[in-house]
Amino acid sequence: MTLAQWRLAELAIHYPGATAVLFKHQLDFCQAGQTTLAEAAAARQLDIEALISALTKYQTQADDTDWSQYDSDTLIAHILHRYHERHRQQFPELIRLAERVELDNANHAACPSGLALLLMDMQFSLETHMQKEEQVLFPIILSGTNRSALAPLSRMREEDEAHQADLQQLQQITHQFTPPRDASITWQALYNNLQWLHRDLQQHIQLENDILFARVEHGHRSLA
């Protein structure tokens, strides 16, 4: 089945990043959730191929690449494109969905109260973290001066621990990303996309700490 044949509700719940694209083009995946993407595009006179292209740019296959075999230049370029850019796409939509779910379900026993605020805090801290890497740490690493990288690298490791704590809190608020049985499409879509954020951020942290940062630290010890 092609994406054009997917129902809007299915896209929203199961396809990472779909809610942002549907929202941008005013395609209602709640009230018109059983409408296929092709039908919805035709009704609004939208270019179906452009819609599919916008949807697929968010989709990535599982990455089983052994990044330890690549040089630091290539690894940093991958981190910037695959994770920094992706996180900047993820948070605005996740915050929008969380605000909607909290507003619509304030009296529900399973309402993830405080989720939007947590995501705002995560967005701010992660954006600050990424800017430090882009403006300070990564240029130092690329210049080959391992000793100069040690202080900012240590700080990045500390901040990554805080990010891990945020991810744990995210799991607690959402009951391990498990929506209640009567959850709306928006609620289900939110939790599915949060799982993708969790996976992406975990992979991001692992690549940096276990490969890139460890390589810099090892290089410094070898020269000492």
Steps between C-alpha positions, in 0.01 A plus 500: 500500500638838398498805726225651287274214612569545872218651703583831668454350847739217417760746379464715811537207737757284326708721272766716671465868426169459317296718735715805423449453126127437532456798731694727265270408212184513714423130460288399798621160621244496783158583354599379153731227621351227279566700183798383296785737428414492130136586567591780740754644257249493216233670712736786581663502157841422644789339312502140627862443392613810690315377808661158478842660457443715809398193700787278393770752586425428867522125453830324559581134510670336797867598495726197540809682374816443702590865545817414690650415159452854369722802557390782729418735213250252357357413840447863596331572166268206566419620852420849375276382217334198655455617859542877540275578205253228600463621861431851376218360288360278775451728797265770367250241381530287814435805717196593289358148531572482874323832563199375306487168687535665841231756419252246362558240772556707813247292696624163374676284758783424257547859380877566465489819704817704467612326181498813283702689759753215523535498123554877497775463759656216300485703182677795663772294667564286193511801267754667730699175511501461121607860445799447731597195298456676167676822599768376741561129545465364148726765341767421761475127429517558126813711548670200662584671830383228738633668815293814438190286451515330840336774710199566273473124437472434872225758525312337212516165679348659811221654295432167332442350844236767558343412163486136609319605816251696288436190290429298814254764617339494155442127536352544846252771398382295201498159673769373261325669206185295554180693426175393672256283305270794438780729383423732210690482173698807607596333828611183323694701242673697776621191682617329182703806403639526853633147462685613188643798686612270781667261257666781300634681805634176650680420175629857480646484851650156441673602178656802667600347830600150398669579169580866431582618852673174593717533188607852597581393856696199377692718256597736782622214720703360212678832460554555873 
